[in-house]
PDB file of C-alpha atoms in Angstrom:
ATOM      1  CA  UNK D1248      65.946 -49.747  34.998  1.00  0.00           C
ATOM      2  CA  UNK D1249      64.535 -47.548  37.509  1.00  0.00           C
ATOM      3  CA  UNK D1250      67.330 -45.155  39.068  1.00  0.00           C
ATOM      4  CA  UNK D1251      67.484 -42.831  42.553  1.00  0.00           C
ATOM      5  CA  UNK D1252      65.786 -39.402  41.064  1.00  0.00           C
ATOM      6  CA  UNK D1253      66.528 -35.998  42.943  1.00  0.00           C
ATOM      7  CA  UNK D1254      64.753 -33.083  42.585  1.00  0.00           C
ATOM      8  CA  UNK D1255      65.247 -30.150  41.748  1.00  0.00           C
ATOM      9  CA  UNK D1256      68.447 -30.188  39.321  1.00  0.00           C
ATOM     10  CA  UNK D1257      69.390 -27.190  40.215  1.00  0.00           C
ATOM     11  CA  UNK D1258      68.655 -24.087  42.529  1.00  0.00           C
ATOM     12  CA  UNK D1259      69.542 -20.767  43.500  1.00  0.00           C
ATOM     13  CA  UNK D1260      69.123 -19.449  47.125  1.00  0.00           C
ATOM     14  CA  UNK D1261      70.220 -16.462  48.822  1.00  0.00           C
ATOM     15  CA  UNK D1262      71.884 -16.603  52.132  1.00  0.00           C
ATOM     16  CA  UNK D1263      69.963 -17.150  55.720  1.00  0.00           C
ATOM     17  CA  UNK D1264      67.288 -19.014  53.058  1.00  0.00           C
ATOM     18  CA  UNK D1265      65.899 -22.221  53.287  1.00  0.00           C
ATOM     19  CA  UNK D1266      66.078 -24.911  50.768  1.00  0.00           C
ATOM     20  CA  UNK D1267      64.665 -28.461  50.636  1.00  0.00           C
ATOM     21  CA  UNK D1268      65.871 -31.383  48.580  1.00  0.00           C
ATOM     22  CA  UNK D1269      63.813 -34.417  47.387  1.00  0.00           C
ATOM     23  CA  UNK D1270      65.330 -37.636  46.983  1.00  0.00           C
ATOM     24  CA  UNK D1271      63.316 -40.922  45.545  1.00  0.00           C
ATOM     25  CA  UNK D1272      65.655 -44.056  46.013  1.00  0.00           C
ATOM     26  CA  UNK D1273      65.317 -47.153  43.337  1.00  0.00           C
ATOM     27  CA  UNK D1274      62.250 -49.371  44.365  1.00  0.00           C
ATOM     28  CA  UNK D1275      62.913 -51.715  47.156  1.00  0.00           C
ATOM     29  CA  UNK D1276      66.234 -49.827  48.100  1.00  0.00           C
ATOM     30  CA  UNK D1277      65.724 -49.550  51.893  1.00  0.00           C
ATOM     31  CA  UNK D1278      68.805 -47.158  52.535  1.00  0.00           C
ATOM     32  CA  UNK D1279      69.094 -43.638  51.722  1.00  0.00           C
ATOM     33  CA  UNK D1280      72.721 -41.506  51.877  1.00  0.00           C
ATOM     34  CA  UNK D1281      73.389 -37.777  51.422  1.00  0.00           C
ATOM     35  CA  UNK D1282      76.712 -36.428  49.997  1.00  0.00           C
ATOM     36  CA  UNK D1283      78.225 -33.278  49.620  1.00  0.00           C
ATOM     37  CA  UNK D1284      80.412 -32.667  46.825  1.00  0.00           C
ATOM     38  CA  UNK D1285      82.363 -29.103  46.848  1.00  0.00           C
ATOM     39  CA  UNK D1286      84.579 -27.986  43.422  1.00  0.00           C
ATOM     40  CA  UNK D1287      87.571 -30.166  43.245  1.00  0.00           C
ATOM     41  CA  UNK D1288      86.347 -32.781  46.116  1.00  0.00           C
ATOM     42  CA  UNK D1289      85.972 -35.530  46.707  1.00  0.00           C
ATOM     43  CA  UNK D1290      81.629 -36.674  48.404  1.00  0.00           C
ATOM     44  CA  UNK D1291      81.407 -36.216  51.616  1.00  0.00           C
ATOM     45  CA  UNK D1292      79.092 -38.160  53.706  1.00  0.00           C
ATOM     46  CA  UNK D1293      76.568 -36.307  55.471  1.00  0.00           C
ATOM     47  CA  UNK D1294      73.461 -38.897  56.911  1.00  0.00           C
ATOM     48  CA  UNK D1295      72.056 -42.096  55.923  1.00  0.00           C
ATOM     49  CA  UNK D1296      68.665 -43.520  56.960  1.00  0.00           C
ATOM     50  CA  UNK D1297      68.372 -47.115  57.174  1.00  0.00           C
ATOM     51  CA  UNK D1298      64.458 -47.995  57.320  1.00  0.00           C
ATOM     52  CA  UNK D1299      63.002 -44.418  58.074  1.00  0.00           C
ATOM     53  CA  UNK D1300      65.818 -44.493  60.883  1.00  0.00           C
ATOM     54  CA  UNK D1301      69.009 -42.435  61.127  1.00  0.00           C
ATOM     55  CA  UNK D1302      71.713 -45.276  60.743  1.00  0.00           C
ATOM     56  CA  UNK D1303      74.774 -42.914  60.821  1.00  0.00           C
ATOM     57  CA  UNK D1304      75.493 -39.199  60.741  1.00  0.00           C
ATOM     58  CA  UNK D1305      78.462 -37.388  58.846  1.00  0.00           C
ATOM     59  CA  UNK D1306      79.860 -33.939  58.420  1.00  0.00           C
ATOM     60  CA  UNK D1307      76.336 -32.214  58.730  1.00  0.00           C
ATOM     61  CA  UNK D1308      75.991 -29.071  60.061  1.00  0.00           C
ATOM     62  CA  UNK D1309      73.178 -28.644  62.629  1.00  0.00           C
ATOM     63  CA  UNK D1310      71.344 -26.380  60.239  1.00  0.00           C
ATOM     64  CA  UNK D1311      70.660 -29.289  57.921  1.00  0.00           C
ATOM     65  CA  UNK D1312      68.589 -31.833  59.026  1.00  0.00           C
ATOM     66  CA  UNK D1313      67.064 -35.002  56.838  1.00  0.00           C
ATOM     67  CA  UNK D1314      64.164 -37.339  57.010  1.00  0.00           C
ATOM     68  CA  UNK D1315      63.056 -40.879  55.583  1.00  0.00           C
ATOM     69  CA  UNK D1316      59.543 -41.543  54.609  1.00  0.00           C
ATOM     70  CA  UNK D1317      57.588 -44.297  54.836  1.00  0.00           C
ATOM     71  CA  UNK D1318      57.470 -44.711  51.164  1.00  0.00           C
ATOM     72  CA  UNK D1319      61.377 -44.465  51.495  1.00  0.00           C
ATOM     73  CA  UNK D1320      61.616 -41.152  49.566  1.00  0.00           C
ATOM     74  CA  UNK D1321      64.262 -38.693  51.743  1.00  0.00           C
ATOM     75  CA  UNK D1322      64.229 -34.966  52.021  1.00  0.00           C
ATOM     76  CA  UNK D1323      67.295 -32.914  53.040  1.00  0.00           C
ATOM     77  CA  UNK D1324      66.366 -29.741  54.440  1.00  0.00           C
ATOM     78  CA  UNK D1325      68.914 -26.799  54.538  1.00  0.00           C
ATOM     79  CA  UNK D1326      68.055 -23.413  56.677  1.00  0.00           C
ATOM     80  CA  UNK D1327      70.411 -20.517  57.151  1.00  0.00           C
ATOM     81  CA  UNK D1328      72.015 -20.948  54.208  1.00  0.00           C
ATOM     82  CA  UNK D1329      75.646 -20.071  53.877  1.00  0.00           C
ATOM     83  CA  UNK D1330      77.633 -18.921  50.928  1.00  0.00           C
ATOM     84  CA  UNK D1331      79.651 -22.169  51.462  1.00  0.00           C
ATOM     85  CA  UNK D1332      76.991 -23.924  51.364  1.00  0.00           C
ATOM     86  CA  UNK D1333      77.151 -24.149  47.599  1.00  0.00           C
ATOM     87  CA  UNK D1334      77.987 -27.365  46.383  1.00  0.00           C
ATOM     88  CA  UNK D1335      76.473 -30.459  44.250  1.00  0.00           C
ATOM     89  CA  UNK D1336      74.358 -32.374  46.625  1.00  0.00           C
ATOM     90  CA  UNK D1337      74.036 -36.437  45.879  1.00  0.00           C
ATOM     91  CA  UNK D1338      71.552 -38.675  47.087  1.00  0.00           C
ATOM     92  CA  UNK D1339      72.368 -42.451  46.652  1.00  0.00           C
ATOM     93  CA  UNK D1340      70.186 -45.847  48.023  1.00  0.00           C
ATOM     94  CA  UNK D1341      71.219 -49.566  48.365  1.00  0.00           C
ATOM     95  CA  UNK D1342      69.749 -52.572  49.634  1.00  0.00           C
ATOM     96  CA  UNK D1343      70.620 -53.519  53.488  1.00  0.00           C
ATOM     97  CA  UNK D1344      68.482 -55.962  53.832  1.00  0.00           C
ATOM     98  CA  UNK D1345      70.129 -58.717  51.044  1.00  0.00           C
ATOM     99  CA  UNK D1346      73.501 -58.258  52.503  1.00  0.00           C
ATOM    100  CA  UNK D1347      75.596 -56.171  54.649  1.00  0.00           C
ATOM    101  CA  UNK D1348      77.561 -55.067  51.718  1.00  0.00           C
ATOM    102  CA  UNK D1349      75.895 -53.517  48.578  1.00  0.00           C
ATOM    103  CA  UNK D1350      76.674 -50.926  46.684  1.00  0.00           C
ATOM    104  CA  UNK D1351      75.244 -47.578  46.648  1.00  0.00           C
ATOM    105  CA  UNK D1352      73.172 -46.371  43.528  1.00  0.00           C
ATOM    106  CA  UNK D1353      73.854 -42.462  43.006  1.00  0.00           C
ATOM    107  CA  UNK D1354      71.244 -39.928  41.587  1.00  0.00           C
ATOM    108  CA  UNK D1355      72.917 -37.056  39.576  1.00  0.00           C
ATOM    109  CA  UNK D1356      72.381 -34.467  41.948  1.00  0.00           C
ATOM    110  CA  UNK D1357      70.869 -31.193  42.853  1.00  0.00           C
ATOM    111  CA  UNK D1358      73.483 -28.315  42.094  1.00  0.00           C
ATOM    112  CA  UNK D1359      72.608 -25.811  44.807  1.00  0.00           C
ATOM    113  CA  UNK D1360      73.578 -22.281  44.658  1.00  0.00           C
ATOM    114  CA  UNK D1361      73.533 -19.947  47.442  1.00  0.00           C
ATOM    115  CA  UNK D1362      73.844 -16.319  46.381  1.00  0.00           C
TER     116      UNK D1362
ATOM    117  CA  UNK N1208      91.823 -37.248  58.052  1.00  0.00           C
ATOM    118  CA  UNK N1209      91.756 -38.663  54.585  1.00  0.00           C
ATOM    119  CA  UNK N1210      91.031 -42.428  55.299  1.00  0.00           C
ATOM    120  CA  UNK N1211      91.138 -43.238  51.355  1.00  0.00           C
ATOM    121  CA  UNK N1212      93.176 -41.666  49.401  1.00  0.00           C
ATOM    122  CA  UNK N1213      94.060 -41.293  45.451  1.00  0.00           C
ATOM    123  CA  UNK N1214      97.403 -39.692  45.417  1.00  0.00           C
ATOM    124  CA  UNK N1215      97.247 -39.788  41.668  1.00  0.00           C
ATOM    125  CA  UNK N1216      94.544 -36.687  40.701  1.00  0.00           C
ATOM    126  CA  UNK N1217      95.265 -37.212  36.758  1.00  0.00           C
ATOM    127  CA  UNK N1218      96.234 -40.037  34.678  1.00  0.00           C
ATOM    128  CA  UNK N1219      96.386 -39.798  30.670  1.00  0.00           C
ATOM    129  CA  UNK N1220      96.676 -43.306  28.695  1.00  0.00           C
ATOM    130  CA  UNK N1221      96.739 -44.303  25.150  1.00  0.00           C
ATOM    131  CA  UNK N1222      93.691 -45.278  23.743  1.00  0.00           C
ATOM    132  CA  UNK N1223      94.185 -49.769  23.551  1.00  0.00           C
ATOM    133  CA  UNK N1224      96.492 -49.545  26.437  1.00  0.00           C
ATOM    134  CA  UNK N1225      95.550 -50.369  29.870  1.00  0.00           C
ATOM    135  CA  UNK N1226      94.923 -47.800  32.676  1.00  0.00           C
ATOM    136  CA  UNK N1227      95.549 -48.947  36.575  1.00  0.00           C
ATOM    137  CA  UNK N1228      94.297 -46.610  38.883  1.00  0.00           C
ATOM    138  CA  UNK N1229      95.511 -46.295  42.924  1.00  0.00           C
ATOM    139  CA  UNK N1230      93.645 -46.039  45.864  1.00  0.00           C
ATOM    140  CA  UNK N1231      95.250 -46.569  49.489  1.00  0.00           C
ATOM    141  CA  UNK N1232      93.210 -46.324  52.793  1.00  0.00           C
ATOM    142  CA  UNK N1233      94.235 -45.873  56.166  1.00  0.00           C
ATOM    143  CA  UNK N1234      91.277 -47.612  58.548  1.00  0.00           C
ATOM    144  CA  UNK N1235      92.288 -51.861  58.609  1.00  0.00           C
ATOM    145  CA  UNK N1236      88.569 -51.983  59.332  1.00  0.00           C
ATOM    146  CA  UNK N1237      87.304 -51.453  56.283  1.00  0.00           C
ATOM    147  CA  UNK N1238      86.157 -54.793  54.576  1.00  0.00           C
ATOM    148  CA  UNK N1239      84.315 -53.584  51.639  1.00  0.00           C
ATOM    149  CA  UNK N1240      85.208 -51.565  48.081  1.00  0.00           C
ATOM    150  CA  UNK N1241      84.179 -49.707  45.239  1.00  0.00           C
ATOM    151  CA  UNK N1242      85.170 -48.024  42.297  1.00  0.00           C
ATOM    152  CA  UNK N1243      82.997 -45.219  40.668  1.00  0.00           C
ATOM    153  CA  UNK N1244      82.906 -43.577  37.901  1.00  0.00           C
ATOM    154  CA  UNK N1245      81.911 -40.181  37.302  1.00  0.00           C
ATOM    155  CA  UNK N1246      81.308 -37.999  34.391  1.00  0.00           C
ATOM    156  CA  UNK N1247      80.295 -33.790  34.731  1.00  0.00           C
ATOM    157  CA  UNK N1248      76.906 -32.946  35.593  1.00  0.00           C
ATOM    158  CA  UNK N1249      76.080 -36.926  36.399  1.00  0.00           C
ATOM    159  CA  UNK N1250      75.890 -38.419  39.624  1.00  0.00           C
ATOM    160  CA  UNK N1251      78.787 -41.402  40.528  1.00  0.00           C
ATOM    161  CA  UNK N1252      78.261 -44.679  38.456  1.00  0.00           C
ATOM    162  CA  UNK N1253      78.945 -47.771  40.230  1.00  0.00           C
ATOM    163  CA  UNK N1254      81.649 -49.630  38.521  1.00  0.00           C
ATOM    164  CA  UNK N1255      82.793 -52.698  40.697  1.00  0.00           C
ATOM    165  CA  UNK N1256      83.370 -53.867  43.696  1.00  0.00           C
ATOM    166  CA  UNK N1257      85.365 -55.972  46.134  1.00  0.00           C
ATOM    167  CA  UNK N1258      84.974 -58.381  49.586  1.00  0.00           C
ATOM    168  CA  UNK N1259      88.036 -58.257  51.622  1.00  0.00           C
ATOM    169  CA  UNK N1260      87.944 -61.857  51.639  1.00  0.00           C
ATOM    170  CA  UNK N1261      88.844 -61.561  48.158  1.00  0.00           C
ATOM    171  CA  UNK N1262      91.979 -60.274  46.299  1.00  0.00           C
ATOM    172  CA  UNK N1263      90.915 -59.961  42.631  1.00  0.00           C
ATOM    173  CA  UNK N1264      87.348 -59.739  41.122  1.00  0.00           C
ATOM    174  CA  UNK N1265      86.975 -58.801  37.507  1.00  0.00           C
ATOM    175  CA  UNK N1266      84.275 -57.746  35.172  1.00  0.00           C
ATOM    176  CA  UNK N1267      84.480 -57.220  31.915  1.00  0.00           C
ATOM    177  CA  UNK N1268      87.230 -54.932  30.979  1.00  0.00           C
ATOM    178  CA  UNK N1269      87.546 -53.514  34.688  1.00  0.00           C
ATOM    179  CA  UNK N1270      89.550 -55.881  37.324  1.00  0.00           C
ATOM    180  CA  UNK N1271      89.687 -54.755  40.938  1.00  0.00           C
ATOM    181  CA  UNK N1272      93.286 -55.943  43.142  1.00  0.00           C
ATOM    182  CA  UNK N1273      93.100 -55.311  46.794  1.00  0.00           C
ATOM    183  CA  UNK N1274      96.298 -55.659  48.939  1.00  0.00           C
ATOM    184  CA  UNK N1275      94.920 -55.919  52.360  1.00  0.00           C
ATOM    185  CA  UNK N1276      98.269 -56.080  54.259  1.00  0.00           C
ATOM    186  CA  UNK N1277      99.760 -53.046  51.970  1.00  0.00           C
ATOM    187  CA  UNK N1278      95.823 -51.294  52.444  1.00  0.00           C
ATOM    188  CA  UNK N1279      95.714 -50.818  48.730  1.00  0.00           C
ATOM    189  CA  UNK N1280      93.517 -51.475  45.558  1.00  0.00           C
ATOM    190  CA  UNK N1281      93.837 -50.752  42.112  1.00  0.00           C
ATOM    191  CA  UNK N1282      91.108 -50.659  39.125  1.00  0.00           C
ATOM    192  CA  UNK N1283      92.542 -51.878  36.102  1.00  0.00           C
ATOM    193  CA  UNK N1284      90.817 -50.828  32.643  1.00  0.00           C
ATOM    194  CA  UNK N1285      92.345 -52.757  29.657  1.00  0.00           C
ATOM    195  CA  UNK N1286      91.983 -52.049  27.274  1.00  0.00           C
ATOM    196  CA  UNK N1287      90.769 -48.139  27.525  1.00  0.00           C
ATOM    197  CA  UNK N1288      88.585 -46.749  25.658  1.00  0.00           C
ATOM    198  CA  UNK N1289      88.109 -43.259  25.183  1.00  0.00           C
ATOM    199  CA  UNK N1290      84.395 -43.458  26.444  1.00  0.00           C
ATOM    200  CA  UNK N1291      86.678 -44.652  29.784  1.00  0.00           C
ATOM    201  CA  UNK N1292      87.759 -40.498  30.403  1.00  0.00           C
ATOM    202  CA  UNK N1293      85.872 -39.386  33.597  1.00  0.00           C
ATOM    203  CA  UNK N1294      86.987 -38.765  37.038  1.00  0.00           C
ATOM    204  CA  UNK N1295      87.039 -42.562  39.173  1.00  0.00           C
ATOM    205  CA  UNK N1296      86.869 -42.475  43.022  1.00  0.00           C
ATOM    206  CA  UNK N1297      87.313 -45.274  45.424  1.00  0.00           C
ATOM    207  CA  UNK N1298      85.390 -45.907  48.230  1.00  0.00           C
ATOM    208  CA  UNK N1299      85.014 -47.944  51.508  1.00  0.00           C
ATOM    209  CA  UNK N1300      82.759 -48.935  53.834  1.00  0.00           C
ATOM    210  CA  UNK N1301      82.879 -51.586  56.839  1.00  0.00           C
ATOM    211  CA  UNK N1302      84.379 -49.629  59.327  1.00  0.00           C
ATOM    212  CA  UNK N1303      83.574 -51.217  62.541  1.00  0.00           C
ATOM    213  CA  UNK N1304      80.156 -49.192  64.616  1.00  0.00           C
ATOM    214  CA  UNK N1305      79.526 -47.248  61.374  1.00  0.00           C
ATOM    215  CA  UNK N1306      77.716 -47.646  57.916  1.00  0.00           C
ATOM    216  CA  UNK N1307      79.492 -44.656  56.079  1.00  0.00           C
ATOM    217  CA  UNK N1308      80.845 -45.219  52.328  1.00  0.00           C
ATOM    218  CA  UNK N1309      84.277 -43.198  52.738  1.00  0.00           C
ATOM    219  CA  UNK N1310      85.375 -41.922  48.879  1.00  0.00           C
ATOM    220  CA  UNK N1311      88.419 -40.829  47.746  1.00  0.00           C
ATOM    221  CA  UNK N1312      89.547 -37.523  46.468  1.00  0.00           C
ATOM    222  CA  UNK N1313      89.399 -38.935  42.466  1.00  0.00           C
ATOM    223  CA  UNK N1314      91.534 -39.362  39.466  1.00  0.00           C
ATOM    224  CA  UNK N1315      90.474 -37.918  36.366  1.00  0.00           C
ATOM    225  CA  UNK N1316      91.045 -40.478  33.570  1.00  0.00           C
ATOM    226  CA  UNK N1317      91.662 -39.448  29.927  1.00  0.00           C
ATOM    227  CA  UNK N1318      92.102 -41.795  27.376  1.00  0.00           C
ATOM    228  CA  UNK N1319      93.305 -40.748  24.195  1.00  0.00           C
ATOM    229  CA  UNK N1320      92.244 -41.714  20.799  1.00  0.00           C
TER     230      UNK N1320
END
């Protein structure tokens, strides 16, 4: 079965760059989430879209900012990156629209490093 | 504010026995929960899930409890496997005005052979 892809794996940034993460949810998901995971934590939510609209917004810094398109794909972009902003980044989907609870569908990630 | 918590961060178990893993969360609001697991380099793997309209559901060799008056769940593995050893986080969702899936801080499983 299809699964949520996220592209790149991995990348390597220097500070006050910019970086831009893809995220393609399973087919006929209609709900994207980004997570940050740091060493040793636990994900943190950062922003969902629900439908190409923001449904709720997490622990994301005002330098980030993420978008739905309207083939459902998501992009998180990052500028003025930050040493500490190192950290796996997760992109997960669900279905909304079968029921309000479903579970969420993880990718495995885009390991960013910022140098 | 840790809203779910997994006071346990490692748990070894023989290999045939069962494991039970711990979460606890803080926010009564919360109506909906999951277990994950996780492996290195891999994204979180949905394991199973629970209503809180219902106390038990099970599947396969994983059983979910939740506690709603004691805000508590536990993932029960029997019997473990040593394919089982990965990290497991809770999570929850439901909170009243918002859509976020809250996770835990993980336990790292090992099962020995």
């Amino acid at each position: 079965a299809a699964g949520v892809i996220q592209s790149p794996r991995h990348l390597i940034k220097e500070k006050r760059e910019t970086a831009t993460l893809k995220c393609y949810p399973i087919p006929r998901h209609d709900t994207v989430y980004w997570y940050q995971q740091g060493p040793g934590q636990d994900p943190q939510f950062l922003i969902s879209f629900y439908e190409k609209m923001q449904s709720d917004k997490g622990s994301i810094p005002d330098r980030f900012s993420a978008q739905q398109f309207s083939d459902y794909h998501s992009e998180l972009n990052m500028s003025s990156l930050e040493l500490g902003d190192s950290a796996l980044y997760f992109c997960a989907s669900r279905v909304w629209g079968e029921s309000y609870n479903s579970p969420l569908h993880f990718g495995n990630g885009t390991r960013l490093t910022v140098t | 504010d840790q809203q779910v918590k997994q006071n346990s961060p490692s748990l070894s178990v023989q290999e045939g026995r069962i494991s039970i893993l711990n979460c606890d969360y803080t926010n009564s609001m919360f109506d909906y929960f999951l277990w994950y697991k996780k492996y290195p380099a891999e994204g979180p793997t949905f394991l199973i899930s629970i209503s809180s309209i219902k106390d038990k559901n099970e599947d396969g060799r994983f059983t979910v409890f939740l506690n709603k008056s004691a805000k508590h769940l536990s993932l029960h593995i029997v019997p473990s496997q040593p394919g089982d050893s990965a990290v497991y986080f809770c999570a929850a969702s439901g909170a009243s005005g918002t859509y976020k899936y809250i996770f835990g801080t993980g336990t790292r499983l090992k099962v020995l052979a």
